[in-house]
Tab-separated table of C-alpha atoms and ligand atoms in Angstrom:
chain	number	residue	atom	x	y	z
A	19	MET	CA	181.531	50.710	-173.318
A	20	ALA	CA	181.236	50.467	-177.066
A	21	ILE	CA	184.568	51.211	-178.651
A	22	VAL	CA	185.358	50.297	-182.201
A	23	SER	CA	189.052	50.755	-182.887
A	24	SER	CA	189.954	51.143	-186.484
A	25	ASN	CA	193.473	51.118	-187.830
A	26	ILE	CA	194.948	52.726	-184.741
A	27	ASP	CA	198.419	53.704	-185.795
A	28	ARG	CA	200.396	55.687	-183.299
A	29	SER	CA	203.676	53.983	-184.042
A	30	ASP	CA	204.888	56.943	-186.083
A	31	SER	CA	205.677	58.988	-182.999
A	32	ARG	CA	208.909	57.047	-182.509
A	33	SER	CA	211.207	55.234	-184.872
A	34	SER	CA	211.272	51.502	-184.277
A	35	GLY	CA	214.164	50.213	-182.235
A	36	GLU	CA	214.578	53.580	-180.502
A	37	LYS	CA	214.877	53.217	-176.757
A	38	HIS	CA	211.887	54.689	-174.981
A	39	ARG	CA	212.084	57.029	-172.034
A	40	THR	CA	210.217	56.186	-168.850
A	41	VAL	CA	209.000	59.788	-168.842
A	42	ASP	CA	207.906	59.891	-172.499
A	43	PRO	CA	204.408	61.447	-172.571
A	44	SER	CA	203.464	59.501	-175.747
A	45	PRO	CA	202.393	55.871	-175.407
A	46	ILE	CA	205.372	53.496	-175.451
A	47	GLN	CA	205.228	50.415	-177.662
A	48	GLU	CA	203.650	48.147	-175.042
A	49	GLU	CA	200.932	50.733	-174.379
A	50	ILE	CA	199.877	51.363	-177.994
A	51	GLY	CA	196.356	50.050	-178.451
A	52	SER	CA	196.909	48.305	-175.147
A	53	VAL	CA	194.078	46.867	-173.138
A	54	ARG	CA	196.150	47.650	-170.057
A	55	GLU	CA	196.112	51.390	-170.739
A	56	ASP	CA	192.438	51.243	-171.746
A	57	GLY	CA	191.603	49.491	-168.475
A	58	LEU	CA	192.824	52.532	-166.559
A	59	ARG	CA	190.832	55.088	-168.491
A	60	PRO	CA	188.069	56.949	-166.659
A	61	LYS	CA	184.705	56.257	-168.275
A	62	HIS	CA	182.573	59.161	-167.087
A	63	PHE	CA	182.994	62.838	-166.222
A	64	SER	CA	182.760	61.820	-162.567
A	65	ASP	CA	185.968	59.753	-162.641
A	66	TYR	CA	187.840	61.993	-165.099
A	67	ILE	CA	190.042	63.874	-162.637
A	68	GLY	CA	190.897	67.586	-163.026
A	69	GLN	CA	190.481	69.664	-166.231
A	70	THR	CA	187.445	71.279	-164.601
A	71	PRO	CA	186.938	74.071	-167.174
A	72	LEU	CA	187.003	71.458	-169.965
A	73	LYS	CA	184.520	69.211	-168.155
A	74	ASP	CA	182.225	72.165	-167.466
A	75	VAL	CA	182.095	73.204	-171.122
A	76	LEU	CA	181.684	69.677	-172.472
A	77	GLY	CA	179.230	68.710	-169.727
A	78	ILE	CA	176.860	71.503	-170.800
A	79	ALA	CA	177.271	70.628	-174.482
A	80	VAL	CA	176.477	66.952	-173.766
A	81	LYS	CA	173.383	67.800	-171.693
A	82	ALA	CA	172.149	70.196	-174.385
A	83	ALA	CA	172.696	67.620	-177.165
A	84	LEU	CA	170.913	64.923	-175.140
A	85	GLY	CA	168.064	67.319	-174.330
A	86	ARG	CA	167.555	68.137	-177.989
A	87	GLY	CA	168.080	64.543	-179.083
A	88	GLU	CA	170.832	65.663	-181.440
A	89	ALA	CA	174.407	64.624	-182.109
A	90	LEU	CA	176.997	66.581	-180.127
A	91	ASP	CA	178.723	69.354	-182.086
A	92	HIS	CA	182.197	68.529	-183.469
A	93	VAL	CA	184.915	68.891	-180.823
A	94	LEU	CA	188.624	69.653	-181.236
A	95	LEU	CA	190.812	68.762	-178.240
A	96	TYR	CA	194.371	70.010	-178.230
A	97	GLY	CA	197.308	69.820	-175.869
A	98	PRO	CA	200.450	67.792	-175.161
A	99	PRO	CA	200.372	63.965	-175.310
A	100	GLY	CA	199.196	61.936	-172.341
A	101	LEU	CA	196.813	64.521	-170.851
A	102	GLY	CA	193.584	62.668	-171.602
A	103	LYS	CA	192.319	63.588	-175.086
A	104	THR	CA	191.490	60.006	-176.146
A	105	THR	CA	190.080	59.357	-172.700
A	106	MET	CA	187.806	62.401	-172.992
A	107	ALA	CA	186.507	61.182	-176.364
A	108	LEU	CA	185.553	57.875	-174.717
A	109	VAL	CA	183.976	59.701	-171.766
A	110	LEU	CA	181.896	61.756	-174.218
A	111	SER	CA	180.676	58.624	-176.010
A	112	ASN	CA	179.715	57.026	-172.688
A	113	GLU	CA	177.929	60.131	-171.472
A	114	LEU	CA	176.064	60.370	-174.776
A	115	GLY	CA	175.358	56.629	-174.863
A	116	VAL	CA	176.787	56.221	-178.379
A	117	LYS	CA	179.553	54.199	-180.013
A	118	CYS	CA	183.050	55.594	-180.344
A	119	ARG	CA	185.110	54.734	-183.390
A	120	ILE	CA	188.790	55.431	-182.856
A	121	THR	CA	191.362	56.060	-185.532
A	122	SER	CA	194.474	58.078	-186.126
A	123	ALA	CA	195.024	60.482	-189.053
A	124	PRO	CA	198.144	58.767	-190.468
A	125	ALA	CA	196.072	55.569	-190.808
A	126	LEU	CA	193.665	57.314	-193.186
A	127	GLU	CA	196.061	57.266	-196.087
A	128	ARG	CA	193.700	56.153	-198.862
A	129	PRO	CA	190.354	57.841	-199.588
A	130	ARG	CA	188.575	54.549	-198.940
A	131	ASP	CA	189.856	54.509	-195.331
A	132	ILE	CA	187.893	57.603	-194.358
A	133	VAL	CA	184.966	56.682	-196.633
A	134	GLY	CA	184.743	53.267	-194.934
A	135	LEU	CA	184.572	54.907	-191.533
A	136	LEU	CA	181.996	57.508	-192.516
A	137	VAL	CA	179.579	55.195	-194.295
A	138	ASN	CA	179.541	52.814	-191.348
A	139	LEU	CA	178.578	55.459	-188.791
A	140	GLN	CA	175.284	55.023	-186.983
A	141	PRO	CA	173.210	58.099	-186.080
A	142	LYS	CA	174.936	60.235	-183.392
A	143	ASP	CA	178.054	58.016	-183.295
A	144	LEU	CA	181.309	59.590	-182.277
A	145	LEU	CA	184.328	59.400	-184.563
A	146	PHE	CA	187.650	60.065	-182.842
A	147	ILE	CA	190.616	61.011	-185.043
A	148	ASP	CA	193.908	61.293	-183.192
A	149	GLU	CA	196.743	63.458	-184.543
A	150	ILE	CA	194.220	65.178	-186.788
A	151	HIS	CA	196.828	67.721	-187.941
A	152	ARG	CA	198.365	64.857	-189.951
A	153	LEU	CA	195.234	64.139	-191.959
A	154	PRO	CA	196.065	63.545	-195.648
A	155	ARG	CA	194.690	66.198	-197.992
A	156	VAL	CA	192.180	63.838	-199.694
A	157	ALA	CA	190.756	62.697	-196.389
A	158	GLU	CA	190.443	66.304	-195.257
A	159	GLU	CA	188.549	67.260	-198.402
A	160	LEU	CA	186.159	64.342	-197.983
A	161	LEU	CA	185.569	65.427	-194.412
A	162	TYR	CA	184.540	69.029	-195.149
A	163	PRO	CA	181.040	68.304	-196.611
A	164	ALA	CA	180.637	65.415	-194.156
A	165	LEU	CA	181.148	67.774	-191.212
A	166	GLU	CA	179.163	70.636	-192.596
A	167	ASP	CA	176.275	69.091	-194.516
A	168	LYS	CA	176.408	65.386	-193.491
A	169	ARG	CA	177.234	64.586	-197.072
A	170	LEU	CA	179.885	62.437	-198.667
A	171	ASP	CA	180.898	63.455	-202.194
A	172	LEU	CA	182.326	60.521	-204.103
A	173	THR	CA	183.702	60.266	-207.604
A	174	VAL	CA	182.444	57.079	-209.192
A	175	GLY	CA	184.073	55.566	-212.282
A	176	LYS	CA	187.152	56.680	-214.151
A	177	GLY	CA	188.061	59.069	-216.959
A	178	SER	CA	185.293	60.516	-219.133
A	179	THR	CA	182.620	58.268	-217.587
A	180	SER	CA	183.354	59.395	-214.028
A	181	ARG	CA	180.645	61.264	-212.175
A	182	MET	CA	180.035	62.683	-208.755
A	183	ARG	CA	177.686	60.966	-206.344
A	184	SER	CA	176.588	62.339	-203.014
A	185	LEU	CA	175.725	60.084	-200.140
A	186	GLU	CA	173.754	61.315	-197.191
A	187	LEU	CA	175.391	60.572	-193.821
A	188	PRO	CA	173.714	60.256	-190.446
A	189	PRO	CA	174.362	63.051	-187.942
A	190	PHE	CA	177.615	62.273	-186.136
A	191	THR	CA	180.232	63.908	-183.938
A	192	LEU	CA	183.856	64.218	-184.915
A	193	VAL	CA	186.263	64.512	-181.997
A	194	GLY	CA	189.670	65.525	-183.293
A	195	ALA	CA	192.776	65.445	-181.095
A	196	THR	CA	196.033	67.186	-181.783
A	197	THR	CA	199.221	68.201	-180.058
A	198	ARG	CA	199.575	71.025	-182.596
A	199	ALA	CA	196.407	73.030	-183.125
A	200	GLY	CA	198.432	75.552	-185.151
A	201	SER	CA	199.212	72.923	-187.794
A	202	LEU	CA	195.541	72.359	-188.643
A	203	SER	CA	194.366	73.999	-191.847
A	204	SER	CA	192.003	76.845	-191.032
A	205	PRO	CA	189.014	75.412	-193.002
A	206	LEU	CA	189.269	72.245	-190.904
A	207	ARG	CA	189.693	74.175	-187.644
A	208	ASP	CA	186.650	76.286	-188.466
A	209	ARG	CA	184.393	73.250	-188.749
A	210	PHE	CA	184.694	72.396	-185.036
A	211	GLY	CA	181.942	73.909	-182.911
A	212	LEU	CA	183.979	73.415	-179.729
A	213	THR	CA	187.758	73.854	-179.491
A	214	GLU	CA	189.192	73.057	-176.078
A	215	ARG	CA	192.708	72.999	-174.695
A	216	LEU	CA	193.880	70.429	-172.135
A	217	GLU	CA	196.239	71.745	-169.489
A	218	PHE	CA	199.030	70.048	-167.560
A	219	TYR	CA	197.666	68.723	-164.252
A	220	GLY	CA	198.384	70.170	-160.821
A	221	LEU	CA	199.901	68.116	-157.998
A	222	GLN	CA	196.629	67.420	-156.176
A	223	ASP	CA	194.946	66.124	-159.342
A	224	LEU	CA	197.973	64.004	-160.185
A	225	LYS	CA	197.973	62.573	-156.683
A	226	ALA	CA	194.298	61.682	-157.107
A	227	ILE	CA	195.074	60.067	-160.482
A	228	ALA	CA	197.870	57.991	-158.908
A	229	GLN	CA	195.498	56.949	-156.093
A	230	ARG	CA	192.796	55.975	-158.584
A	231	THR	CA	195.187	53.951	-160.749
A	232	ALA	CA	196.707	52.287	-157.671
A	233	GLY	CA	193.197	51.228	-156.653
A	234	LEU	CA	192.542	49.762	-160.108
A	235	LEU	CA	195.854	47.909	-160.012
A	236	GLY	CA	195.030	46.572	-156.544
A	237	LEU	CA	197.974	48.308	-154.868
A	238	VAL	CA	198.050	49.396	-151.257
A	239	ILE	CA	199.870	52.704	-151.306
A	240	SER	CA	200.261	55.623	-148.907
A	241	GLU	CA	199.122	59.149	-149.695
A	242	ASP	CA	202.744	60.376	-149.528
A	243	ALA	CA	203.764	57.768	-152.068
A	244	CYS	CA	201.080	58.997	-154.486
A	245	PHE	CA	202.252	62.540	-153.918
A	246	GLU	CA	205.819	61.479	-154.767
A	247	ILE	CA	204.561	60.061	-158.069
A	248	ALA	CA	202.627	63.289	-158.697
A	249	ARG	CA	205.837	65.313	-158.250
A	250	ARG	CA	207.757	63.212	-160.736
A	251	CYS	CA	205.270	62.648	-163.555
A	252	ARG	CA	205.715	65.919	-165.435
A	253	GLY	CA	202.092	67.013	-165.045
A	254	THR	CA	200.970	64.084	-167.215
A	255	PRO	CA	198.567	61.273	-166.223
A	256	ARG	CA	200.059	58.794	-168.707
A	257	ILE	CA	203.472	59.208	-167.065
A	258	ALA	CA	201.921	58.952	-163.575
A	259	ASN	CA	200.365	55.613	-164.547
A	260	ARG	CA	203.601	54.340	-166.059
A	261	LEU	CA	205.676	55.355	-163.018
A	262	LEU	CA	203.165	53.608	-160.812
A	263	LYS	CA	203.632	50.402	-162.798
A	264	ARG	CA	207.415	50.630	-162.412
A	265	VAL	CA	206.924	51.142	-158.674
A	266	ARG	CA	204.641	48.109	-158.605
A	267	ASP	CA	207.394	45.984	-160.240
A	268	PHE	CA	209.884	47.198	-157.665
A	269	ALA	CA	207.515	46.519	-154.783
A	270	THR	CA	206.781	43.016	-156.085
A	271	VAL	CA	210.465	42.133	-156.249
A	272	ARG	CA	211.291	43.744	-152.901
A	273	ASP	CA	208.268	42.202	-151.233
A	274	GLU	CA	208.941	44.299	-148.134
A	275	GLY	CA	205.520	44.828	-146.738
A	276	ALA	CA	201.937	45.491	-147.546
A	277	VAL	CA	202.055	49.258	-148.066
A	278	ILE	CA	203.980	51.101	-150.781
A	279	ASP	CA	205.422	54.201	-149.135
A	280	SER	CA	207.220	57.271	-150.479
A	281	ARG	CA	210.635	55.793	-149.672
A	282	LEU	CA	209.907	52.835	-151.911
A	283	VAL	CA	208.665	55.146	-154.694
A	284	ASP	CA	211.849	57.170	-154.361
A	285	GLU	CA	214.047	54.081	-154.617
A	286	ALA	CA	212.104	52.650	-157.548
A	287	LEU	CA	212.175	55.866	-159.539
A	288	ASN	CA	215.833	56.535	-158.743
A	289	LEU	CA	216.514	53.142	-160.264
A	290	HIS	CA	214.887	54.435	-163.463
A	291	ARG	CA	216.900	57.639	-163.058
A	292	VAL	CA	213.770	59.774	-162.818
A	293	ASP	CA	214.641	62.494	-160.314
A	294	ASP	CA	212.460	64.362	-157.825
A	295	ARG	CA	211.264	66.828	-160.498
A	296	GLY	CA	210.607	64.145	-163.111
A	297	LEU	CA	213.799	64.820	-165.072
A	298	ASP	CA	215.634	61.884	-166.624
A	299	GLU	CA	219.151	61.348	-167.921
A	300	ILE	CA	218.705	63.213	-171.197
A	301	ASP	CA	217.115	66.248	-169.509
A	302	ARG	CA	219.994	66.409	-167.061
A	303	ARG	CA	222.610	65.955	-169.796
A	304	LEU	CA	221.076	68.844	-171.736
A	305	LEU	CA	221.021	71.141	-168.721
A	306	GLY	CA	224.477	69.928	-167.611
A	307	PHE	CA	225.890	70.779	-171.051
A	308	LEU	CA	224.450	74.301	-170.942
A	309	MET	CA	225.811	74.749	-167.436
A	310	GLY	CA	229.300	74.005	-168.737
A	311	VAL	CA	229.007	76.782	-171.326
A	312	ASP	CA	230.016	80.312	-170.313
A	313	GLY	CA	226.963	82.104	-168.922
A	314	GLY	CA	224.803	78.967	-169.333
A	315	GLY	CA	224.280	79.605	-173.074
A	316	PRO	CA	222.966	80.578	-175.535
A	317	VAL	CA	223.662	77.433	-177.548
A	318	GLY	CA	221.963	76.810	-180.909
A	319	LEU	CA	219.656	73.805	-181.196
A	320	GLU	CA	221.820	72.033	-183.794
A	321	THR	CA	224.974	72.438	-181.715
A	322	LEU	CA	223.156	71.168	-178.652
A	323	ALA	CA	221.850	68.163	-180.578
A	324	ALA	CA	225.312	67.341	-181.925
A	325	ALA	CA	226.880	67.668	-178.477
A	326	LEU	CA	224.321	65.340	-176.907
A	327	GLY	CA	224.245	62.904	-179.826
A	328	GLU	CA	220.483	63.387	-180.173
A	329	ASP	CA	218.284	64.368	-183.042
A	330	SER	CA	217.355	68.081	-183.008
A	331	ALA	CA	213.644	67.434	-183.708
A	332	THR	CA	213.471	65.045	-180.716
A	333	LEU	CA	215.163	67.610	-178.503
A	334	GLU	CA	212.778	70.322	-179.598
A	335	SER	CA	209.508	68.405	-179.473
A	336	VAL	CA	210.098	65.816	-176.761
A	337	VAL	CA	212.827	66.957	-174.386
A	338	GLU	CA	212.540	70.727	-174.222
A	339	PRO	CA	208.795	71.330	-173.592
A	340	TYR	CA	208.909	70.073	-170.009
A	341	LEU	CA	212.179	71.902	-169.236
A	342	LEU	CA	210.575	75.092	-170.536
A	343	GLN	CA	207.406	74.424	-168.571
A	344	VAL	CA	209.237	74.023	-165.236
A	345	GLY	CA	211.360	77.090	-165.997
A	346	PHE	CA	214.729	75.300	-166.205
A	347	LEU	CA	215.366	76.314	-169.798
A	348	GLN	CA	214.775	79.365	-171.957
A	349	ARG	CA	214.576	79.634	-175.721
A	350	THR	CA	216.085	82.863	-176.999
A	351	PRO	CA	216.562	84.011	-180.602
A	352	ARG	CA	220.277	83.171	-180.230
A	353	GLY	CA	219.780	79.717	-178.731
A	354	ARG	CA	219.010	77.817	-175.538
A	355	VAL	CA	219.947	79.132	-172.107
A	356	ILE	CA	219.770	77.409	-168.711
A	357	THR	CA	217.929	79.479	-166.082
A	358	ALA	CA	219.032	80.095	-162.483
A	359	ARG	CA	216.407	77.571	-161.376
A	360	GLY	CA	217.748	74.997	-163.819
A	361	LYS	CA	221.284	75.603	-162.552
A	362	SER	CA	220.326	75.102	-158.940
A	363	HIS	CA	218.483	71.873	-159.794
A	364	ILE	CA	221.514	70.436	-161.615
A	365	ALA	CA	223.875	71.645	-158.881
A	366	SER	CA	221.763	69.873	-156.238
A	367	LYS	CA	221.951	66.635	-158.254
A	368	GLU	CA	225.712	66.941	-158.682
A	369	LYS	CA	226.161	67.324	-154.920
A	370	LYS	CA	224.496	63.952	-154.306
B	416	ADP	P1	196.138	61.554	-174.924
B	416	ADP	O1	195.079	61.031	-175.846
B	416	ADP	O2	195.969	63.011	-174.585
B	416	ADP	O3	197.542	61.231	-175.375
B	416	ADP	P2	195.054	59.570	-173.123
B	416	ADP	O4	193.637	59.969	-173.112
B	416	ADP	O5	195.430	58.383	-173.930
B	416	ADP	O6	195.980	60.810	-173.506
B	416	ADP	O7	195.473	59.358	-171.574
B	416	ADP	C1	196.590	58.582	-171.180
B	416	ADP	C2	196.280	57.824	-169.930
B	416	ADP	O8	196.190	58.743	-168.847
B	416	ADP	C3	194.959	57.071	-169.978
B	416	ADP	O9	195.168	55.694	-170.080
B	416	ADP	C4	194.257	57.363	-168.670
B	416	ADP	O10	194.296	56.240	-167.837
B	416	ADP	C5	195.069	58.449	-168.014
B	416	ADP	N1	194.282	59.690	-167.855
B	416	ADP	C6	194.229	60.702	-168.729
B	416	ADP	N2	193.460	61.700	-168.262
B	416	ADP	C7	193.004	61.304	-167.064
B	416	ADP	C8	192.170	61.926	-166.077
B	416	ADP	N3	191.673	63.149	-166.244
B	416	ADP	N4	191.886	61.227	-164.956
B	416	ADP	C9	192.417	60.002	-164.769
B	416	ADP	N5	193.232	59.376	-165.651
B	416	ADP	C10	193.529	60.018	-166.791
């Protein structure tokens, strides 16, 4: 696989020194740019599990582009972290038989960063820009003519002697990834021929992902054990893979037998305080706090953050989405409220 990584900078998602959560859907420090995570990535549509509607749409687009001998149209992939956007960009480059250059928008700070990438593209290459909603204004403006007319408009020289020069670019494909499609400027959004959303994965797909990763890691694991990982990984392949690695550590130390079973998975993940629905300490503290409030809320975000000693932006963007998705929490105009389902989950944990 031809991957050229350029200035990958995903470190901004978390302040340095902050403790990571086992169930964080973003890559943790040891996974950023990691060969270990890359080694687990599917390389073709055939081993990219789930996301069938996405694969169907992109599969047709790839076949059509190959048939016409053209570059694939620009693709925007959006959805929560860890669902396979980067992986899909690499799958597309493999299926198309072209190189994939990977970068992240915050790394394209100076105009020359994006210019350097664009002028080095070979015909039909794929350029992957992660977190594309964070693209600096100058980079975005350089991209517009590049995407539309395969042209790079550069200002050469300074002051009164400066003039505009246009460079012709080879046909290429931009694959943009974002967790926030709404934050993209509309001129940028409009330049993507294909805009596709990635969905959280269902249990059967997650089980298959755990089985595939276990195979790659050389683990002997029962089907039930993979299902247990599927139940606890918050619909997210990256978390499934990480949980599996924690289970592998536990199994290595325990050295109980050849096969990893669901009991061992349960013990290993309890040790990391990841419960049977994939909730961790901070999720449970949040729900527990709301449960202690009359009627289970509403409590304003700032009050909740102060009570838990967490930052409100982290609560809103990292902690709450999964609690909302599983129906344990509700956002109302007056604040956050725990649902009946959330209450019964917390009550069942308190009984234990
Ligand atoms: P994103 O770019 O959306 O944050 P990634 O593409 O980096 O997510 O995926 C994170 C990890 O999850 C990858 O290392 C890959 O091993 C795994 N993964 C993602 N999607 C799939 C899938 N459909 N099938 C199997 N593994 C997947």
